[in-house]
Coordinates of N, CA and C in Angstrom, one line a residue:
M1 N -0.1 -30.7 24.0 CA 1.1 -29.3 23.3 C 1.9 -29.0 23.9
T2 N 3.2 -29.4 23.9 CA 4.8 -29.0 24.7 C 4.9 -27.5 24.7
E3 N 6.1 -27.4 25.6 CA 6.1 -25.9 26.0 C 7.2 -25.4 24.7
T4 N 7.6 -26.4 24.0 CA 8.5 -25.9 22.7 C 7.6 -25.2 21.7
S5 N 6.5 -26.8 21.7 CA 5.5 -26.0 20.4 C 5.0 -24.9 20.6
I6 N 4.7 -24.9 22.1 CA 3.8 -23.6 22.2 C 4.7 -22.0 21.4
E7 N 6.0 -22.0 22.3 CA 6.9 -21.2 22.1 C 7.2 -21.1 20.8
I8 N 7.5 -22.2 19.7 CA 7.7 -22.0 17.8 C 6.4 -21.3 17.2
K9 N 5.2 -21.5 18.3 CA 4.0 -21.4 17.4 C 3.9 -19.7 17.4
F10 N 4.0 -19.5 18.6 CA 4.1 -17.9 19.0 C 4.8 -17.1 17.9
A11 N 6.0 -17.5 18.6 CA 7.4 -16.9 17.3 C 6.5 -16.7 15.9
S12 N 6.5 -17.7 15.7 CA 6.0 -18.0 14.0 C 4.7 -16.5 13.5
E13 N 4.2 -17.1 15.0 CA 2.7 -15.8 14.3 C 3.2 -14.2 14.5
V14 N 4.5 -14.0 15.4 CA 4.8 -12.6 15.4 C 5.7 -12.9 14.6
I15 N 6.4 -13.3 14.0 CA 7.3 -13.3 12.3 C 6.3 -12.7 11.6
S16 N 5.1 -14.0 11.5 CA 4.9 -13.6 10.3 C 3.7 -12.5 10.4
D17 N 3.5 -11.6 11.6 CA 2.6 -10.7 11.6 C 3.5 -9.4 10.8
I18 N 4.9 -9.6 11.4 CA 6.1 -8.7 11.0 C 6.4 -8.2 9.3
A19 N 6.4 -9.9 8.7 CA 6.2 -10.1 7.3 C 5.3 -9.4 6.7
I20 N 3.7 -10.0 7.2 CA 2.8 -9.4 6.4 C 3.0 -7.6 6.9
S21 N 3.0 -6.8 7.6 CA 3.2 -5.9 8.2 C 3.7 -5.0 6.9
L22 N 5.1 -5.7 6.8 CA 6.4 -5.0 5.3 C 5.5 -4.9 4.3
I23 N 4.8 -6.2 3.9 CA 4.0 -6.0 2.6 C 3.3 -5.3 2.5
M24 N 2.2 -5.5 3.5 CA 0.9 -4.5 3.1 C 1.3 -2.7 3.1
N25 N 2.6 -2.8 3.8 CA 3.1 -0.9 4.2 C 3.9 -0.5 3.1
G26 N 4.5 -1.3 1.9 CA 5.4 -1.4 0.8 C 6.2 -1.5 0.9
A27 N 7.0 -2.9 1.4 CA 8.4 -3.1 1.3 C 8.2 -4.0 0.3
N28 N 9.3 -4.2 -0.5 CA 9.3 -5.1 -1.4 C 10.1 -6.9 -0.8
T29 N 10.2 -7.8 -2.1 CA 10.0 -9.0 -1.2 C 11.1 -9.2 -0.9
S30 N 12.4 -8.8 -1.2 CA 13.8 -9.1 -0.9 C 14.0 -7.8 0.5
R31 N 13.6 -6.7 0.9 CA 13.4 -6.3 2.7 C 12.9 -7.2 3.2
T32 N 11.2 -7.9 2.7 CA 10.7 -8.3 3.5 C 11.6 -9.4 4.0
L33 N 12.0 -10.3 3.5 CA 12.9 -11.0 3.6 C 14.0 -11.0 4.5
K34 N 14.8 -10.1 4.2 CA 15.9 -10.2 5.2 C 15.5 -9.4 6.5
N35 N 14.3 -8.9 6.3 CA 13.9 -7.8 8.1 C 13.8 -9.4 8.8
T36 N 12.6 -10.2 8.0 CA 11.8 -11.2 8.9 C 13.3 -12.1 9.4
Q37 N 14.2 -12.6 8.7 CA 14.8 -14.0 8.4 C 16.0 -13.1 10.0
R38 N 16.3 -11.9 9.8 CA 17.2 -11.5 10.1 C 16.6 -11.5 12.1
I39 N 15.7 -11.0 12.3 CA 14.5 -11.5 12.9 C 14.6 -12.9 13.9
A40 N 13.9 -13.8 12.9 CA 13.8 -15.3 13.2 C 15.4 -15.4 13.6
N41 N 16.5 -15.3 13.1 CA 17.6 -15.7 13.3 C 18.1 -15.4 14.7
A42 N 18.0 -14.5 15.1 CA 18.3 -13.5 16.1 C 17.3 -14.1 17.6
L43 N 16.4 -14.4 17.5 CA 15.0 -15.1 18.1 C 15.8 -16.7 18.4
G44 N 16.6 -17.0 17.7 CA 17.1 -18.4 17.3 C 16.4 -19.6 16.9
Y45 N 15.8 -19.2 15.6 CA 15.0 -20.1 14.5 C 15.4 -19.9 13.0
D46 N 14.7 -20.5 12.1 CA 15.7 -20.1 10.7 C 14.1 -20.3 10.6
A47 N 13.9 -19.4 9.6 CA 12.5 -19.1 8.4 C 12.7 -19.1 7.3
D48 N 11.6 -20.1 6.6 CA 11.4 -20.1 5.3 C 10.2 -19.1 5.0
L49 N 9.9 -18.4 3.7 CA 9.5 -17.7 3.7 C 8.7 -17.8 2.3
F50 N 7.2 -17.5 1.9 CA 7.1 -17.9 0.3 C 5.9 -17.1 0.3
F51 N 5.9 -15.8 -0.8 CA 4.7 -14.4 -0.5 C 4.3 -14.5 -2.3
S52 N 2.7 -14.0 -1.8 CA 1.8 -14.1 -3.3 C 1.3 -13.0 -3.1
L53 N 0.8 -12.6 -4.0 CA 0.1 -10.7 -3.8 C -0.9 -11.4 -2.7
S54 N -1.8 -12.4 -2.2 CA -2.5 -12.2 -1.3 C -2.4 -13.0 0.4
G55 N -1.2 -13.6 -0.1 CA -1.0 -14.5 1.2 C 0.8 -14.7 1.2
V56 N 1.1 -15.5 2.4 CA 2.1 -15.4 2.8 C 2.3 -17.0 3.4
V57 N 3.3 -17.3 3.2 CA 3.7 -19.2 3.6 C 4.7 -18.9 4.5
L58 N 5.1 -19.5 5.8 CA 6.0 -19.1 6.6 C 6.7 -19.9 7.2
S59 N 7.8 -21.2 6.8 CA 7.8 -22.1 8.0 C 8.9 -21.8 8.8
V60 N 8.9 -22.0 10.2 CA 9.8 -21.8 11.1 C 10.6 -23.3 12.1
R61 N 11.9 -23.2 12.3 CA 12.6 -24.2 12.3 C 13.3 -24.0 13.6
D62 N 13.3 -24.4 14.9 CA 13.9 -23.9 16.2 C 15.4 -24.9 15.9
Q63 N 16.6 -23.6 16.0 CA 17.6 -24.6 15.6 C 18.1 -25.2 16.6
K64 N 17.8 -25.4 17.9 CA 18.1 -26.2 19.2 C 17.4 -27.8 18.6
T65 N 16.2 -27.5 19.2 CA 15.6 -28.8 18.6 C 15.0 -29.5 17.2
N66 N 14.9 -28.1 16.5 CA 14.4 -29.1 14.6 C 13.5 -29.2 14.6
V67 N 12.2 -28.9 16.1 CA 10.5 -28.7 15.7 C 10.5 -27.8 14.5
I68 N 9.7 -28.1 14.1 CA 9.3 -27.2 12.6 C 7.9 -26.4 12.7
H69 N 7.3 -25.8 12.6 CA 6.4 -25.0 12.3 C 5.6 -24.3 11.1
T70 N 4.7 -24.4 10.6 CA 4.2 -23.3 9.5 C 3.1 -23.2 9.2
I71 N 3.1 -21.6 8.7 CA 1.7 -20.9 8.9 C 1.4 -20.5 8.0
V72 N 0.2 -20.1 7.3 CA -0.3 -19.5 6.4 C -1.0 -18.3 6.5
R73 N -1.1 -17.5 6.3 CA -1.5 -16.1 6.5 C -1.8 -15.4 5.3
A74 N -3.4 -14.9 5.4 CA -3.8 -13.6 4.5 C -3.0 -11.9 4.8
I75 N -2.7 -12.0 2.9 CA -2.3 -10.4 3.4 C -3.3 -9.4 3.2
P76 N -3.9 -8.6 3.9 CA -5.0 -7.4 3.9 C -4.5 -6.6 2.7
H77 N -5.7 -5.9 2.6 CA -5.8 -4.4 1.5 C -4.2 -3.8 2.2
I78 N -3.3 -3.4 1.0 CA -2.5 -2.7 0.9 C -2.6 -1.2 1.6
G79 N -2.1 -1.1 2.1 CA -2.2 0.6 2.7 C -0.2 1.1 2.9
V80 N 0.2 2.2 2.2 CA 1.6 2.1 1.9 C 2.0 3.5 3.3
N81 N 2.7 2.3 4.5 CA 3.2 3.5 5.1 C 4.7 3.1 5.6
F82 N 5.5 4.3 5.0 CA 6.8 3.7 5.5 C 7.6 4.1 6.1
E83 N 7.1 4.9 6.9 CA 7.6 4.9 8.4 C 7.5 3.6 9.2
I84 N 6.4 3.0 8.8 CA 6.3 1.7 10.0 C 7.4 0.7 9.2
V85 N 7.6 0.8 7.9 CA 8.5 -0.2 7.5 C 9.8 0.1 7.9
S86 N 10.3 1.3 7.9 CA 11.5 1.9 8.6 C 11.7 1.4 10.2
E87 N 10.5 1.4 10.6 CA 10.5 1.2 12.3 C 11.0 0.1 12.3
I88 N 10.3 -1.2 11.4 CA 10.4 -2.8 11.4 C 12.3 -3.0 11.2
S89 N 12.3 -2.1 10.3 CA 14.2 -2.4 10.1 C 14.7 -2.2 11.1
I90 N 14.3 -0.9 11.9 CA 15.1 -0.5 12.8 C 15.3 -1.6 14.2
L91 N 13.9 -1.9 14.1 CA 13.5 -3.2 15.1 C 14.1 -4.5 14.7
S92 N 14.5 -4.7 13.4 CA 15.3 -5.9 13.1 C 16.6 -6.2 13.6
W93 N 17.2 -5.0 13.7 CA 18.7 -4.3 14.0 C 18.6 -4.7 15.4
R94 N 17.8 -3.9 16.3 CA 17.9 -4.1 17.9 C 17.6 -5.2 18.5
V95 N 16.9 -6.3 17.9 CA 17.0 -7.8 18.0 C 18.0 -8.4 17.9
V96 N 18.6 -8.1 17.0 CA 20.4 -8.6 17.2 C 21.4 -8.1 18.0
H97 N 21.1 -6.8 18.3 CA 22.1 -6.1 18.9 C 21.9 -6.2 20.7
E98 N 20.4 -6.4 20.7 CA 19.9 -6.1 22.1 C 19.6 -7.9 22.5
K99 N 19.7 -8.2 21.9 CA 19.0 -9.7 22.1 C 17.7 -9.9 22.6
M100 N 17.1 -9.4 22.1 CA 15.5 -8.8 22.6 C 15.1 -11.2 22.6
N101 N 14.0 -10.9 23.6 CA 13.1 -12.2 23.4 C 12.2 -12.4 22.8
V102 N 11.1 -12.8 22.2 CA 10.4 -13.3 21.4 C 8.7 -12.3 21.7
N103 N 8.8 -11.9 23.3 CA 8.0 -11.1 23.6 C 7.8 -9.9 23.5
S104 N 9.5 -9.0 23.6 CA 9.6 -8.3 23.9 C 9.5 -7.8 22.6
V105 N 9.7 -8.5 21.1 CA 9.8 -8.2 20.0 C 8.4 -7.9 20.0
N106 N 7.6 -9.1 20.2 CA 6.3 -8.7 19.9 C 5.6 -7.2 20.8
E107 N 5.8 -6.7 21.8 CA 5.5 -5.7 22.5 C 6.3 -4.2 20.9
E108 N 7.3 -4.6 21.4 CA 7.8 -3.1 20.7 C 7.1 -3.6 18.8
F109 N 6.6 -4.6 18.3 CA 6.2 -4.5 16.9 C 4.6 -4.1 17.6
N110 N 4.2 -4.1 18.3 CA 2.8 -3.7 18.5 C 2.5 -2.3 18.5
S111 N 3.3 -1.9 19.6 CA 3.8 -0.3 19.3 C 3.9 0.4 17.9
I112 N 4.9 -0.8 17.1 CA 5.2 0.2 15.9 C 3.6 -0.2 14.6
K113 N 3.0 -0.9 15.4 CA 1.3 -1.1 14.3 C 0.9 0.1 14.4
K114 N 0.8 0.5 15.4 CA -0.3 1.9 16.0 C 0.2 3.3 15.6
I115 N 1.4 3.3 14.4 CA 2.1 4.3 14.2 C 0.8 4.4 13.0
N116 N 0.2 5.9 13.4 CA -0.9 6.4 12.1 C -0.6 7.1 11.0
H117 N -0.7 6.8 9.6 CA -0.5 8.1 8.6 C -1.2 9.2 9.2
Y118 N -0.9 10.0 8.4 CA -0.9 12.0 8.7 C -2.2 11.9 8.9
P119 N -3.0 12.8 9.5 CA -4.2 13.5 9.4 C -4.7 13.3 8.2
K120 N -6.1 13.2 8.2 CA -7.0 13.3 6.7 C -6.7 14.6 6.0
P121 N -7.2 15.5 7.0 CA -7.2 16.7 6.3 C -6.1 17.3 5.4
A122 N -4.5 16.8 6.3 CA -3.3 17.0 5.8 C -3.3 16.3 4.6
I123 N -3.6 14.9 4.3 CA -3.1 14.3 3.1 C -4.5 14.7 2.1
W124 N -6.0 15.3 2.3 CA -6.5 16.3 1.3 C -5.7 16.8 0.7
F125 N -5.2 17.8 1.6 CA -4.6 19.5 1.4 C -3.3 19.4 0.8
F126 N -2.4 18.1 0.9 CA -1.4 17.8 -0.1 C -1.4 17.0 -1.1
V127 N -2.5 16.2 -1.3 CA -2.0 15.5 -2.4 C -2.9 16.2 -3.3
G128 N -4.3 17.1 -3.0 CA -5.0 18.1 -3.9 C -3.9 18.6 -4.0
L129 N -3.0 19.1 -3.4 CA -2.0 20.5 -4.0 C -1.0 19.8 -5.2
A130 N -0.6 18.3 -4.8 CA 0.2 17.8 -6.1 C -0.1 17.8 -7.1
G131 N -1.7 17.0 -7.0 CA -2.6 16.8 -8.5 C -2.7 18.2 -9.1
A132 N -3.0 19.4 -8.1 CA -3.3 20.6 -9.1 C -2.0 21.0 -9.5
S133 N -0.6 20.8 -9.0 CA 0.7 21.0 -9.4 C 1.2 20.6 -10.7
L134 N 0.5 19.4 -11.0 CA 0.6 18.4 -11.5 C -0.3 19.3 -12.8
C135 N -1.0 19.1 -12.8 CA -1.9 20.1 -13.7 C -1.1 21.3 -14.6
R136 N -0.6 22.4 -12.9 CA 0.1 23.6 -14.3 C 1.3 22.7 -14.9
I137 N 1.9 22.0 -14.3 CA 3.1 21.3 -15.1 C 2.6 20.9 -17.1
L138 N 1.3 20.2 -16.8 CA 0.4 19.9 -17.9 C 0.3 21.8 -18.9
N139 N 0.7 22.3 -18.5 CA 0.4 24.1 -18.9 C -1.1 23.9 -19.0
G140 N -1.8 23.7 -17.9 CA -3.2 24.1 -17.2 C -3.3 25.6 -16.4
S141 N -4.4 26.1 -16.9 CA -4.5 27.4 -16.7 C -4.8 27.3 -14.6
W142 N -4.7 28.5 -14.3 CA -4.9 29.0 -13.1 C -6.3 28.1 -12.4
I143 N -6.9 28.5 -13.3 CA -8.8 27.6 -13.2 C -8.3 26.5 -12.9
E144 N -8.1 25.7 -14.1 CA -7.8 24.4 -13.9 C -7.0 23.7 -12.6
F145 N -5.8 24.6 -12.3 CA -5.3 24.2 -11.3 C -6.3 24.3 -10.2
F146 N -7.2 25.0 -9.9 CA -8.1 25.1 -8.4 C -9.4 23.5 -8.5
I147 N -9.5 23.6 -10.0 CA -10.7 22.9 -10.5 C -10.0 21.8 -9.7
T148 N -8.4 21.1 -10.2 CA -7.9 20.2 -10.4 C -8.0 19.4 -8.7
F149 N -7.3 21.0 -7.9 CA -7.3 20.5 -6.1 C -8.6 19.8 -5.6
F150 N -10.0 20.7 -6.3 CA -11.2 20.1 -5.4 C -11.4 18.9 -6.5
A151 N -11.1 18.8 -7.8 CA -11.4 16.9 -8.0 C -11.0 16.0 -7.5
T152 N -9.5 16.1 -7.5 CA -8.9 15.1 -6.4 C -9.1 15.1 -5.0
V153 N -9.4 16.1 -4.5 CA -10.1 15.9 -2.9 C -11.4 15.3 -2.8
M154 N -11.8 15.4 -3.6 CA -13.3 14.6 -3.9 C -12.8 13.2 -4.4
G155 N -12.3 13.2 -5.0 CA -11.6 11.8 -5.4 C -10.9 11.0 -4.1
I156 N -10.3 11.8 -3.2 CA -9.6 10.9 -2.2 C -10.9 11.2 -1.1
L157 N -11.6 11.4 -1.0 CA -12.6 11.1 -0.1 C -13.4 10.1 -0.6
A158 N -13.6 9.8 -1.7 CA -14.8 8.7 -2.3 C -13.9 7.5 -2.0
R159 N -12.7 7.2 -2.1 CA -11.8 6.1 -2.4 C -11.8 6.1 -0.6
Q160 N -11.2 7.1 0.4 CA -11.2 6.8 1.5 C -12.6 5.9 2.0
F161 N -13.6 6.7 1.8 CA -15.4 6.2 2.0 C -15.4 4.6 1.6
L162 N -14.8 4.4 0.8 CA -15.2 3.2 0.1 C -14.1 2.4 0.8
T163 N -13.2 2.4 1.2 CA -12.1 1.8 1.7 C -12.6 1.2 3.0
Q164 N -13.1 2.4 3.9 CA -13.5 2.2 5.2 C -14.6 1.1 5.0
K165 N -15.4 1.1 4.3 CA -16.4 -0.1 4.1 C -16.4 -1.1 3.5
K166 N -14.8 -1.2 3.2 CA -14.4 -2.7 3.1 C -14.3 -3.0 1.5
F167 N -14.9 -2.1 0.5 CA -15.3 -2.1 -0.5 C -13.8 -2.7 -1.8
N168 N -14.3 -4.0 -2.3 CA -13.3 -4.4 -3.3 C -12.2 -3.3 -3.8
I169 N -10.8 -4.0 -3.6 CA -9.6 -2.8 -4.2 C -10.3 -2.0 -5.6
F170 N -10.7 -2.9 -6.6 CA -11.0 -2.6 -8.0 C -11.7 -1.4 -7.9
I171 N -13.1 -2.1 -7.4 CA -14.4 -0.6 -8.0 C -13.8 0.4 -7.0
I172 N -13.4 0.3 -5.4 CA -12.6 1.5 -4.9 C -12.0 2.8 -6.2
F173 N -11.2 2.2 -6.7 CA -10.3 2.5 -7.8 C -11.5 3.1 -9.1
T174 N -12.0 2.5 -9.4 CA -13.0 2.7 -10.3 C -13.8 3.6 -9.9
V175 N -14.5 4.0 -8.5 CA -15.4 4.9 -8.5 C -14.9 6.0 -8.1
A176 N -13.5 6.0 -7.4 CA -12.6 7.2 -7.4 C -12.1 8.1 -8.7
S177 N -11.9 7.2 -9.1 CA -11.1 7.9 -11.0 C -13.0 8.4 -11.7
F178 N -13.8 7.6 -11.7 CA -15.2 8.2 -12.0 C -15.7 9.5 -11.0
T179 N -15.5 9.6 -9.8 CA -15.5 11.2 -9.1 C -14.5 12.4 -9.5
A180 N -13.5 11.9 -9.3 CA -12.5 13.1 -9.6 C -12.3 13.4 -11.3
V181 N -13.3 12.8 -12.3 CA -13.5 13.1 -13.4 C -14.6 13.9 -13.7
S182 N -15.7 13.2 -12.8 CA -17.0 13.8 -13.1 C -16.6 15.0 -12.4
V183 N -16.4 15.4 -11.0 CA -15.7 16.9 -11.1 C -15.4 18.0 -11.8
V184 N -14.6 17.3 -12.7 CA -14.2 18.5 -13.6 C -15.2 18.5 -14.7
N185 N -15.7 17.1 -15.2 CA -16.6 17.4 -16.2 C -17.6 18.5 -15.8
I186 N -18.1 18.4 -14.8 CA -19.3 19.4 -14.2 C -18.5 21.0 -14.1
F187 N -17.5 21.1 -13.6 CA -17.1 22.2 -14.2 C -17.0 22.9 -15.8
R188 N -16.3 22.2 -16.4 CA -16.5 22.0 -17.9 C -17.7 22.6 -18.0
I189 N -18.8 21.9 -18.0 CA -20.4 22.3 -18.2 C -20.6 23.4 -17.7
I190 N -19.8 23.9 -16.0 CA -20.2 25.2 -15.7 C -19.4 26.5 -16.4
T191 N -17.9 26.1 -16.8 CA -17.5 27.0 -17.5 C -17.4 27.1 -19.1
G192 N -17.5 26.5 -19.5 CA -17.9 26.1 -21.0 C -16.0 26.2 -21.8
L193 N -15.0 25.5 -20.5 CA -13.6 25.4 -21.3 C -13.6 23.6 -20.8
E194 N -12.4 23.5 -22.0 CA -12.0 22.3 -22.4 C -11.2 21.4 -21.1
L195 N -10.6 22.3 -20.2 CA -10.0 21.5 -19.0 C -9.4 20.0 -19.4
K196 N -8.7 20.5 -20.4 CA -7.8 19.0 -21.1 C -6.8 18.3 -19.9
S197 N -6.0 19.6 -19.4 CA -5.1 19.2 -18.1 C -5.6 18.6 -16.9
A198 N -6.8 19.3 -16.8 CA -7.6 19.0 -15.1 C -8.1 17.5 -15.6
F199 N -8.4 17.2 -16.8 CA -8.6 16.1 -16.8 C -8.1 14.9 -16.7
A200 N -6.7 15.1 -17.1 CA -5.2 14.4 -17.3 C -4.7 14.3 -15.5
A201 N -5.0 15.3 -15.4 CA -3.8 15.5 -13.6 C -5.2 14.7 -12.6
S202 N -6.4 14.8 -12.8 CA -7.2 14.9 -11.8 C -7.4 12.9 -10.8
V203 N -6.7 12.7 -11.7 CA -6.9 11.0 -11.6 C -5.4 10.3 -11.1
L204 N -4.3 11.0 -11.3 CA -2.9 10.6 -11.4 C -2.8 10.1 -9.3
F205 N -3.2 10.7 -8.4 CA -3.4 10.4 -7.2 C -3.5 8.9 -7.0
L206 N -3.8 8.2 -8.2 CA -4.2 6.9 -7.8 C -3.3 6.3 -8.6
I207 N -2.8 6.5 -9.5 CA -1.6 5.8 -9.7 C -0.8 4.6 -8.8
P208 N -0.9 3.4 -8.9 CA -0.2 2.4 -8.3 C 1.4 2.5 -8.0
G209 N 1.9 3.8 -8.1 CA 3.7 3.9 -7.9 C 3.9 2.8 -7.2
V210 N 3.8 2.3 -5.8 CA 4.7 1.5 -5.1 C 4.4 0.3 -5.7
P211 N 2.9 -0.3 -5.9 CA 3.6 -2.1 -6.4 C 3.9 -1.9 -7.8
L212 N 3.8 -0.9 -8.5 CA 4.4 -1.0 -9.6 C 6.0 -0.8 -9.5
I213 N 6.8 0.3 -8.6 CA 8.1 -0.1 -8.1 C 8.7 -1.2 -8.0
N214 N 7.8 -2.3 -6.9 CA 8.2 -2.9 -6.0 C 8.1 -4.5 -7.3
S215 N 7.9 -4.3 -8.0 CA 7.7 -5.2 -8.9 C 8.3 -5.5 -9.9
F216 N 8.8 -4.2 -10.0 CA 10.2 -3.9 -11.2 C 11.5 -4.3 -10.4
I217 N 11.7 -3.9 -9.0 CA 12.7 -4.3 -7.8 C 12.8 -5.9 -7.8
D218 N 11.4 -6.3 -7.3 CA 11.1 -7.9 -7.3 C 11.8 -8.8 -8.6
I219 N 11.6 -8.3 -9.8 CA 11.9 -9.1 -10.5 C 13.7 -9.2 -11.3
L220 N 13.9 -7.8 -10.9 CA 15.4 -7.9 -11.2 C 16.6 -8.4 -9.5
E221 N 15.7 -8.5 -8.7 CA 16.3 -9.2 -7.2 C 15.9 -11.1 -7.8
G222 N 15.9 -11.2 -8.7 CA 15.1 -12.7 -8.5 C 13.8 -12.9 -8.2
Y223 N 13.0 -12.7 -7.5 CA 11.9 -13.0 -7.3 C 10.6 -12.2 -8.3
V224 N 11.1 -13.8 -9.3 CA 9.9 -13.3 -10.8 C 8.8 -13.0 -10.5
M225 N 8.0 -14.3 -9.5 CA 6.8 -14.3 -9.4 C 5.9 -13.7 -8.7
Q226 N 6.6 -13.0 -7.5 CA 6.1 -12.0 -6.9 C 5.9 -11.0 -7.8
G227 N 6.9 -10.5 -8.3 CA 7.3 -9.6 -9.0 C 6.0 -8.8 -10.1
I228 N 5.8 -10.3 -11.0 CA 4.9 -10.3 -12.3 C 3.6 -10.1 -11.1
A229 N 3.0 -11.2 -10.2 CA 1.9 -10.7 -9.4 C 1.8 -9.1 -9.1
R230 N 2.8 -8.4 -8.4 CA 2.5 -6.9 -8.2 C 2.4 -6.5 -9.8
G231 N 3.3 -6.6 -10.6 CA 2.9 -5.8 -11.4 C 1.9 -6.3 -12.1
M232 N 0.9 -7.4 -12.5 CA -0.2 -7.4 -12.9 C -1.3 -6.6 -12.0
H233 N -1.2 -6.7 -10.8 CA -1.7 -6.0 -9.8 C -1.8 -4.6 -9.9
G234 N -0.8 -3.7 -10.3 CA -0.6 -2.8 -11.0 C -1.4 -2.5 -12.2
S235 N -1.3 -3.3 -12.9 CA -1.6 -3.0 -14.5 C -3.2 -2.6 -13.9
M236 N -3.5 -3.6 -13.2 CA -5.0 -4.2 -13.2 C -5.9 -2.4 -12.7
L237 N -5.3 -2.0 -11.6 CA -5.2 -0.5 -10.8 C -5.4 0.5 -12.3
I238 N -4.5 0.2 -12.9 CA -4.2 1.0 -13.8 C -5.6 0.8 -15.3
F239 N -6.3 -0.1 -15.5 CA -7.0 -0.1 -16.4 C -8.5 0.1 -15.1
V240 N -8.6 -0.2 -14.5 CA -10.0 0.5 -13.7 C -9.6 1.6 -13.4
I241 N -8.7 2.1 -13.7 CA -8.4 3.9 -13.5 C -9.0 4.4 -15.1
A242 N -8.8 3.9 -15.8 CA -9.0 4.3 -17.3 C -10.5 4.1 -17.5
M243 N -10.8 2.8 -16.7 CA -12.3 2.3 -16.9 C -13.2 3.5 -16.0
G244 N -13.0 4.2 -15.4 CA -13.6 5.3 -14.4 C -13.8 6.4 -15.1
L245 N -12.8 6.9 -15.9 CA -12.4 8.2 -16.5 C -13.2 8.1 -17.9
F246 N -13.2 6.8 -18.2 CA -14.0 6.7 -19.5 C -15.5 6.6 -19.4
L247 N -16.1 5.9 -18.4 CA -17.5 5.9 -17.7 C -18.1 7.5 -18.0
S248 N -17.0 8.1 -16.8 CA -17.5 9.8 -16.6 C -17.6 10.4 -18.2
L249 N -16.3 10.2 -18.9 CA -16.7 11.2 -20.1 C -17.6 10.4 -20.9
F250 N -18.0 9.5 -21.1 CA -19.2 8.3 -21.6 C -20.2 9.3 -21.1
L251 N -20.8 9.1 -19.9 CA -22.0 9.9 -19.2 C -22.2 11.3 -19.4
F252 N -20.8 12.1 -19.2 CA -20.9 13.2 -19.4 C -21.1 14.0 -21.3
G253 N -20.9 12.9 -21.8 CA -20.7 13.3 -23.3 C -19.6 13.8 -24.1
Y254 N -18.3 14.0 -22.9 CA -17.3 14.5 -23.5 C -16.1 14.0 -24.9
G255 N -16.3 14.6 -26.2 CA -15.5 13.5 -27.2 C -16.5 12.4 -27.7
F256 N -17.6 12.4 -27.1 CA -18.7 11.7 -27.9 C -19.7 12.1 -28.3
N257 N -19.5 13.7 -28.6 CA -21.0 14.3 -29.3 C -20.5 14.5 -31.1

């Protein structure tokens, strides 16, 4: 293998890593293409990319030698982190203005990948608070407020546990929805209240807002296949959320007596 081939192969791996990180952390197709192509062009390459929901095909051509390298990569489970998306966008402009080489880009990118989400206790508290607040907006009582907070936190814990165990995402969302609604059902039996607002708000933390919004943006910008794929994925997630809710209501007999 020649030195040029080794260089373009390494550059392809770095650029594909960047593209995958953008997609899995919540960037839409247009933003992903602009950032990756900007980095590729600054490094002396032309990059053509094709995205699907589960993978990316990247073809990189050396602008001087016309050597071409194509790489196919799978996209792992999506976990939104807009700070990573923002930092990669900043990096793409730095590559242009500072004329960074591929090794420097790789080092900077590896640092960006280490950016963590918020601490888990903070996520539990604020997402639970958001769900409980939505319950109040839906005219729920203060009792329902606290029940929704607890149910949402339990649903998040179930989701995080199954995610760490690498379960299928549809199973994760079904179980998380079932857990949250079951908590509300348990409190319904204990208190004798209907808790309708709590039932509605306890699963809202699972709604896949980012995939659905990106689906709409992709279709508007002409990336129809990517948009449809994201839209179908988001719709399936909503379906399994409803399935988990239905299973809990059915097992606890709410509305079936």
